[in-house]
mmCIF file of C-alpha atoms in Angstrom:
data_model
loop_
_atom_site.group_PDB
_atom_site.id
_atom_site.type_symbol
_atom_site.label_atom_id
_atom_site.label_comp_id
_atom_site.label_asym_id
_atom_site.label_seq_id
_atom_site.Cartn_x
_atom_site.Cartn_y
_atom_site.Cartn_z
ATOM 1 C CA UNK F 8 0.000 0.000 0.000
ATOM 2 C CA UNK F 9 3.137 2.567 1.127
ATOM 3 C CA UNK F 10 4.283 1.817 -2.376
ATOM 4 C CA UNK F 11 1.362 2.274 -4.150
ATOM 5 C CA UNK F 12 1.041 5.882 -2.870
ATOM 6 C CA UNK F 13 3.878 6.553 -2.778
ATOM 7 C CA UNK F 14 4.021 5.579 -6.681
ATOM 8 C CA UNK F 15 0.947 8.066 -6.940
ATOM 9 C CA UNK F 16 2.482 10.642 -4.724
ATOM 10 C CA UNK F 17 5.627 11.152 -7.134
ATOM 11 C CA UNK F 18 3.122 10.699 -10.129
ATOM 12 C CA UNK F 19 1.465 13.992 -9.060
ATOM 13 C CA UNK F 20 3.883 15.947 -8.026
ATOM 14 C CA UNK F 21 5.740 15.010 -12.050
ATOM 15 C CA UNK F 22 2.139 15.838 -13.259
ATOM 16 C CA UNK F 23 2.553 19.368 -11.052
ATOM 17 C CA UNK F 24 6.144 20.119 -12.466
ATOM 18 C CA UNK F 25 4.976 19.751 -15.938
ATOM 19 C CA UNK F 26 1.970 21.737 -15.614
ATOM 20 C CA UNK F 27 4.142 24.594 -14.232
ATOM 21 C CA UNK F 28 7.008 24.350 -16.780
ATOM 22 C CA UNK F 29 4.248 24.341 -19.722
ATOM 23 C CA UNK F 30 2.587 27.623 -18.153
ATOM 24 C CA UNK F 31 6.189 28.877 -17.457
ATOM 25 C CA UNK F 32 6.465 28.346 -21.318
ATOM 26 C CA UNK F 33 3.536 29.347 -22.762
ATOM 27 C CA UNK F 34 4.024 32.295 -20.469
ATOM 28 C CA UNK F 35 7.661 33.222 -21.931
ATOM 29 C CA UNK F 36 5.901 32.580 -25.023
ATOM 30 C CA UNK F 37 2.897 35.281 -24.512
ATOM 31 C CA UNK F 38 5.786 37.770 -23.438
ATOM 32 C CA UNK F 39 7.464 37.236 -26.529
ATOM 33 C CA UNK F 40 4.264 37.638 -28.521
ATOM 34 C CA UNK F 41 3.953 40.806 -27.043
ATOM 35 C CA UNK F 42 7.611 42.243 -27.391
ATOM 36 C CA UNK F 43 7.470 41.500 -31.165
ATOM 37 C CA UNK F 44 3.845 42.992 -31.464
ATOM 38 C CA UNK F 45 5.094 46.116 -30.159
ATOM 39 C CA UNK F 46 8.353 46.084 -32.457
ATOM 40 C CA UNK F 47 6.230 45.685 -35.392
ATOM 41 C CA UNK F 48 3.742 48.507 -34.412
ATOM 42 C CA UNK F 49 6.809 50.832 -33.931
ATOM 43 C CA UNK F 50 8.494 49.697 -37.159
ATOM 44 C CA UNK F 51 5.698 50.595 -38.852
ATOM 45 C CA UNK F 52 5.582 54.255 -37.624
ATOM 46 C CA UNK F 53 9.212 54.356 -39.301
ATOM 47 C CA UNK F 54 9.249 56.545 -42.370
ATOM 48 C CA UNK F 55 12.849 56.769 -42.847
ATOM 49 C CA UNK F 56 15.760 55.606 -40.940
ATOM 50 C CA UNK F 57 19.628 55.682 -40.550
ATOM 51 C CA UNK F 58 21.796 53.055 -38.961
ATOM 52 C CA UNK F 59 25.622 51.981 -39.230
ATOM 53 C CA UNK F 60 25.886 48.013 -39.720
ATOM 54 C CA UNK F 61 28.274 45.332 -38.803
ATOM 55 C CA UNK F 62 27.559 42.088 -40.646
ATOM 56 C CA UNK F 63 29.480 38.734 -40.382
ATOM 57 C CA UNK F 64 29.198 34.665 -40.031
ATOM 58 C CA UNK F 65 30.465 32.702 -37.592
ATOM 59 C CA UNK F 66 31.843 28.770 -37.480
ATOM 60 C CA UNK F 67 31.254 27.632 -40.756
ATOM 61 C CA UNK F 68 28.831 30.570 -42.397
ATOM 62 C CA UNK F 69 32.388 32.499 -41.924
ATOM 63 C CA UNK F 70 33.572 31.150 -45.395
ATOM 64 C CA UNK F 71 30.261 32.076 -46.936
ATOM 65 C CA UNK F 72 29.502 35.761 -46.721
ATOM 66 C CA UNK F 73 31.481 38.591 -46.382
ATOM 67 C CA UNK F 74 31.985 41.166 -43.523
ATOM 68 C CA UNK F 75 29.939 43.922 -44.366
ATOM 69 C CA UNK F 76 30.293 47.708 -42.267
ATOM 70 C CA UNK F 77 29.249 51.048 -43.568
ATOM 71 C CA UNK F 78 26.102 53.253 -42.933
ATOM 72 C CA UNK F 79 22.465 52.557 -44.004
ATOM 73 C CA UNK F 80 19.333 55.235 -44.801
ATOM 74 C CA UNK F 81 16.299 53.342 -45.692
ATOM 75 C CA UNK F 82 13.157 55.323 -46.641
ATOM 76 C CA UNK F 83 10.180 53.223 -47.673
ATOM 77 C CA UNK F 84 9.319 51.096 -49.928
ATOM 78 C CA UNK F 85 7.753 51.954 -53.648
ATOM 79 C CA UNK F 86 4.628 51.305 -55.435
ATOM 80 C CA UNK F 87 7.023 48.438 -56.726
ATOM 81 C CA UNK F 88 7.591 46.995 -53.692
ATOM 82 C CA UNK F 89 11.295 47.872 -53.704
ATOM 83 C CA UNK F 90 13.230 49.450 -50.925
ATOM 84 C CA UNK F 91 14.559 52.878 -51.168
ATOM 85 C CA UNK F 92 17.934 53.151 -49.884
ATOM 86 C CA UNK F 93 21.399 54.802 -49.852
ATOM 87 C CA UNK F 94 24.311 52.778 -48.111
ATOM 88 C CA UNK F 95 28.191 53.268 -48.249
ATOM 89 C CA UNK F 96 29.739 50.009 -47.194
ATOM 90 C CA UNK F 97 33.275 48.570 -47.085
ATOM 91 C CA UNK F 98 32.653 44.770 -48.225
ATOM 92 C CA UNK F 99 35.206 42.065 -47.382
ATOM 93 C CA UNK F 100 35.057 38.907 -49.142
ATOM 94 C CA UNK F 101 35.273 35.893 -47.124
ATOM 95 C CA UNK F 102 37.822 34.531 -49.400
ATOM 96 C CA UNK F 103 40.078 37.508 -49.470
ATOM 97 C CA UNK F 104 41.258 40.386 -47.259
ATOM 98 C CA UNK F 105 40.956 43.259 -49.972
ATOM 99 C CA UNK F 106 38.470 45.369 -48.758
ATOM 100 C CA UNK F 107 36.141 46.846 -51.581
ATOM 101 C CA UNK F 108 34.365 50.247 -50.984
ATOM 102 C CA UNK F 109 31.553 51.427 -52.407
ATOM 103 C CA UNK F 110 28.201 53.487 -52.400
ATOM 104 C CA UNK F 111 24.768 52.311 -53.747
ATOM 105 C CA UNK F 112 21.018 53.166 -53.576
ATOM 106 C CA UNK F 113 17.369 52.722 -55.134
ATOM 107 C CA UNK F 114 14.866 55.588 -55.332
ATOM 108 C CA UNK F 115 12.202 52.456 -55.432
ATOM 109 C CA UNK F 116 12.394 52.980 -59.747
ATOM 110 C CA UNK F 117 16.406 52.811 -60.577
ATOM 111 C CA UNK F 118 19.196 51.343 -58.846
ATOM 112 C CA UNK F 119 22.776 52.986 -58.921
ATOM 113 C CA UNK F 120 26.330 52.115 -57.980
ATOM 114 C CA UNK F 121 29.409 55.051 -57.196
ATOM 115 C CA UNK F 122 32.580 52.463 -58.102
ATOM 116 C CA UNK F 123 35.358 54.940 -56.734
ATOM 117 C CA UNK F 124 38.108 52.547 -58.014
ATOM 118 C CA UNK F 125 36.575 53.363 -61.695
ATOM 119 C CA UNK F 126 35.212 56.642 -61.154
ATOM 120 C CA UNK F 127 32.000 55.066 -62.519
ATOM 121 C CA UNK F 128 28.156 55.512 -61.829
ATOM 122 C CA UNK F 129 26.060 52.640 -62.869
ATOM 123 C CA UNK F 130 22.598 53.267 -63.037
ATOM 124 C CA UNK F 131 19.645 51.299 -64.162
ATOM 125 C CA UNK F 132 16.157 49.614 -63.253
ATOM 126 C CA UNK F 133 17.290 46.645 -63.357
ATOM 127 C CA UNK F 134 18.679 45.641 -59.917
ATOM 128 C CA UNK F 135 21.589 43.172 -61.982
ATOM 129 C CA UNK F 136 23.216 47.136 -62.274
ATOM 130 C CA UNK F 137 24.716 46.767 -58.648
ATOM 131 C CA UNK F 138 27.541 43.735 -59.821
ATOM 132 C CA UNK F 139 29.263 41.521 -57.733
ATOM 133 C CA UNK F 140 28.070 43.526 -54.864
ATOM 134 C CA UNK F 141 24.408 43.192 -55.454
ATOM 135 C CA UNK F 142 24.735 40.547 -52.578
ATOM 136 C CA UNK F 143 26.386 42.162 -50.009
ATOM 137 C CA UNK F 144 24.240 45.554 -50.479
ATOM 138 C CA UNK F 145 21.290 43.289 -49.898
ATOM 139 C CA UNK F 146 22.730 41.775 -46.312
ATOM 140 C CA UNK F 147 23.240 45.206 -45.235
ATOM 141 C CA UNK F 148 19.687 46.051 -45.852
ATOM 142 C CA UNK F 149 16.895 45.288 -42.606
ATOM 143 C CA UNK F 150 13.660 45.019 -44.817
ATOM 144 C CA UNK F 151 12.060 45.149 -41.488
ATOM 145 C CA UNK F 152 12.181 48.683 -41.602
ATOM 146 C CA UNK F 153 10.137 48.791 -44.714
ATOM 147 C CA UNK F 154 7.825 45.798 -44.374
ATOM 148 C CA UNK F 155 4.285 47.003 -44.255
ATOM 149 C CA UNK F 156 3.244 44.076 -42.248
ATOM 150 C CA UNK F 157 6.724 43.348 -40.201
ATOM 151 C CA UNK F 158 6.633 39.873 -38.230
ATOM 152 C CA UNK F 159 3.188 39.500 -39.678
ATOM 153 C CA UNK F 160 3.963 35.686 -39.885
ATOM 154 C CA UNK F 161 5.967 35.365 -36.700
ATOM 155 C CA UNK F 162 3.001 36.444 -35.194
ATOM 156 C CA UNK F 163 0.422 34.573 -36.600
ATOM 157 C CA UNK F 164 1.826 31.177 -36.226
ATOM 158 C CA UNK F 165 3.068 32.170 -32.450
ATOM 159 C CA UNK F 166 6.423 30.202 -33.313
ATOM 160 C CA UNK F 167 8.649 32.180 -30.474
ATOM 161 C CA UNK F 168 10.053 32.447 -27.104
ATOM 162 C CA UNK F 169 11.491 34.930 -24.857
ATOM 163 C CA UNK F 170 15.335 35.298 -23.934
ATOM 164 C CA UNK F 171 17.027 36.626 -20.904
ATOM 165 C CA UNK F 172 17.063 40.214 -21.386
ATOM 166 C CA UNK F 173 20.623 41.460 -22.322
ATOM 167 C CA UNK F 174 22.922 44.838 -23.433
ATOM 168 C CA UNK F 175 24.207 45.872 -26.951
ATOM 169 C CA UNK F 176 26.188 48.926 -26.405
ATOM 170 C CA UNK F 177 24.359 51.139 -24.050
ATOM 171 C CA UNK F 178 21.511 49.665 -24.933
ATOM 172 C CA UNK F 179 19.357 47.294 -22.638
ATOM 173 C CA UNK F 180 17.244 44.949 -24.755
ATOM 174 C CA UNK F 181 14.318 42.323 -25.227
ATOM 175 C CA UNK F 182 15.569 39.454 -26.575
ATOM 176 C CA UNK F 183 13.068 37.344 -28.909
ATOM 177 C CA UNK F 184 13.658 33.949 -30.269
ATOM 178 C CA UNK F 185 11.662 33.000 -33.842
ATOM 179 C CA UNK F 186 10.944 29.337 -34.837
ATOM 180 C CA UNK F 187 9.514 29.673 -37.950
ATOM 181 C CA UNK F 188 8.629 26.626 -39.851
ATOM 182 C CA UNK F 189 10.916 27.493 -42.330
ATOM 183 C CA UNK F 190 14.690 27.650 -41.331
ATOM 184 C CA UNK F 191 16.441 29.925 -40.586
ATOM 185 C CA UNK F 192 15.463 30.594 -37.367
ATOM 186 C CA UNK F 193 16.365 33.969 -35.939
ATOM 187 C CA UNK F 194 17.130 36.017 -32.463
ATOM 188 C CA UNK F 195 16.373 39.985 -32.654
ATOM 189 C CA UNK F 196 17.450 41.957 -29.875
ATOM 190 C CA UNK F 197 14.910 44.821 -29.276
ATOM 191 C CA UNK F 198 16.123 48.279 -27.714
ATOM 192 C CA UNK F 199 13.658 48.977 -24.418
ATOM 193 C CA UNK F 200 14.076 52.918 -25.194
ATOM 194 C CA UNK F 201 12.073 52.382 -28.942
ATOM 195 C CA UNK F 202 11.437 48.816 -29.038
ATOM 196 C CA UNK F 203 13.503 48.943 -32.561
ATOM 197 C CA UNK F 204 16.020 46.274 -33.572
ATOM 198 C CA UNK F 205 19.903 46.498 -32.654
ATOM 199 C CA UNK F 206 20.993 42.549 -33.353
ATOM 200 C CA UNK F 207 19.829 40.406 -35.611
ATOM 201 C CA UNK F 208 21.291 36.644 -35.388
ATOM 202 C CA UNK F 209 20.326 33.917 -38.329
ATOM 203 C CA UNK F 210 20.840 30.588 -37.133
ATOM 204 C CA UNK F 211 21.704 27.905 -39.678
ATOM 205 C CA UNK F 212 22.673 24.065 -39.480
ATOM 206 C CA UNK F 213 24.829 21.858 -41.424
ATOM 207 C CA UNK F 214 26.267 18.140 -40.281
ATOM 208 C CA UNK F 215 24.697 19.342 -36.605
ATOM 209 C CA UNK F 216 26.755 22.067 -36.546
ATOM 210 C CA UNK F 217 25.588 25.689 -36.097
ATOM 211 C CA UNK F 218 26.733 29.046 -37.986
ATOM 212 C CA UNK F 219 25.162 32.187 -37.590
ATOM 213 C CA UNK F 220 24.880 35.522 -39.400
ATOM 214 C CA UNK F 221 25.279 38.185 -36.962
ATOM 215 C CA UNK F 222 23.924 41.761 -38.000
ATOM 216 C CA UNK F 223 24.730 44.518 -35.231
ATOM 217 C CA UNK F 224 22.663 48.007 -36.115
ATOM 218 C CA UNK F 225 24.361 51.204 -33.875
ATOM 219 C CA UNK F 226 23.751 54.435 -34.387
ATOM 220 C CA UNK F 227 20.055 54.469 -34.765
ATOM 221 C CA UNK F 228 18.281 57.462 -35.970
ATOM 222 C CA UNK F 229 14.769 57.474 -36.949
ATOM 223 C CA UNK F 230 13.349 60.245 -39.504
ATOM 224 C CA UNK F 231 16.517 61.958 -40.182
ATOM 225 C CA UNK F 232 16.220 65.036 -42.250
ATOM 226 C CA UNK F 233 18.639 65.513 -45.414
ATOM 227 C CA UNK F 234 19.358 68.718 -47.538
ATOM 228 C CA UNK F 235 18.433 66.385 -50.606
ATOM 229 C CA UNK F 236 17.252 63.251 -51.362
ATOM 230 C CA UNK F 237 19.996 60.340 -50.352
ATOM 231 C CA UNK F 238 18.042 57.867 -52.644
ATOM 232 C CA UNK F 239 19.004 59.829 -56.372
ATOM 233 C CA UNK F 240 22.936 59.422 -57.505
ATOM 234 C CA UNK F 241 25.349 62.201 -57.165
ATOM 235 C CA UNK F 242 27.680 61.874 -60.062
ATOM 236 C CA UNK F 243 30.894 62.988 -58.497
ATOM 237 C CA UNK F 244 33.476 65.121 -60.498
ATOM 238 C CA UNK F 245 35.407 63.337 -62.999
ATOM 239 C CA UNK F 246 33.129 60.211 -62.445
ATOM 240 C CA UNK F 247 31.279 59.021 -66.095
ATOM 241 C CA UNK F 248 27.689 57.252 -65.647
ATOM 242 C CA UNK F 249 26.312 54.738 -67.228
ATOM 243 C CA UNK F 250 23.944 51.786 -67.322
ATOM 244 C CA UNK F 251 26.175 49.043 -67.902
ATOM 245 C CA UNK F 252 26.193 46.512 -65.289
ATOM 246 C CA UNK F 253 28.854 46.748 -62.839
ATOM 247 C CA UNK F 254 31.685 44.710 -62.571
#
């Protein structure tokens, strides 16, 4: 009889533990659901923003994409659903050390590319007119600020959990853990002060073994005002355009 209850003693007490891990879960799940409902709501109230970028991979993504710094201005998106942008970025292959710098941008119609090493603007519609760097212009870019609907999947499906809390720069941020069904899965660190993204991790898996992108945003400025537009080429002095692809 003692063993019987006891059997039925340690039966309901695993029974308890479960039941409060899954609400502990579901819980850190609802706060996450939250966090990114917020982030969305205050991406969307983004018309234009500025931000300076570090981009890399880690373990094995290292050999696969480049290390990408420079500054970003991202202003909307177009009636053709692409991005207008302006970004100068120094681009390092991950198969060589020469560093390639550059300046490129979309006024959501054309896309251009200021080649310093050839005094040469490319310009065109098509978006082929940006070259080997096409790419690496694209990493630097957070569509996030110009999604109309950001996270609208994430938060549909409720694929997420909440993070410990933690501090990128000065700033102390939410951290919130996608699982979409998809791969890659993906970590964004939210600032408290604006709820806007300062990290953005990709996870990836090959032979059990994890790599990650790693984008770090700093320098985060929200409706910054120019003199002129940032998203229409400025053919420097002694530079020739054209609309031949670029190298």
């Amino acid at each position: 009889m003692r063993t019987m209850l006891s059997v039925i003693l340690m039966l309901g007490l695993t029974a308890i533990t479960m039941a409060e891990e899954s609400g502990k879960a579901g819980g850190r799940q609802d706060e996450a659901k939250a966090i990114l409902s917020k982030a969305a709501a205050a991406l969307k109230a983004v018309k234009s923003v500025s931000y300076t970028i570090d981009y890399k991979g880690t373990e094995w993504i290292a050999a696969r994409v480049p290390e990408i710094k420079g500054t970003i201005v991202m202003g909307g998106r177009s009636e053709h659903d692409i991005d207008r942008f302006f970004c100068e970025l120094k681009i390092t292959p991950s198969e060589s050390s020469e560093v390639r710098e550059l300046s490129a941008g979309s006024d959501g119609n054309e896309f251009f590319l200021v080649d310093p090493s050839t005094k040469t603007v490319h310009q065109d519609m098509d978006i082929a007119v940006l070259g080997s760097a096409g790419r690496g212009i694209r990493r630097a870019l957070l569509r996030a600020f110009t999604d109309p609907e950001p996270f609208d999947e994430a938060l549909q499906s409720g694929a997420m959990d909440l993070r410990d809390e933690t501090k990128i720069g000065d700033e102390e941020c939410y951290v919130v853990h996608l699982k979409p069904s998809d791969p890659p899965e993906m970590v964004w660190y939210f600032a408290k002060k604006d709820l806007l993204p300062r990290r953005v991790t990709r996870l990836y898996m090959r032979d059990d073994k994890e790599g990650t992108t790693e984008m770090l945003l700093t320098d985060v400025v929200v409706n910054p005002t120019f003199v002129r537009s940032p998203f229409k080429p400025v053919v420097p002095k002694g530079y020739t355009q054209t609309d031949d692809f670029a190298p």
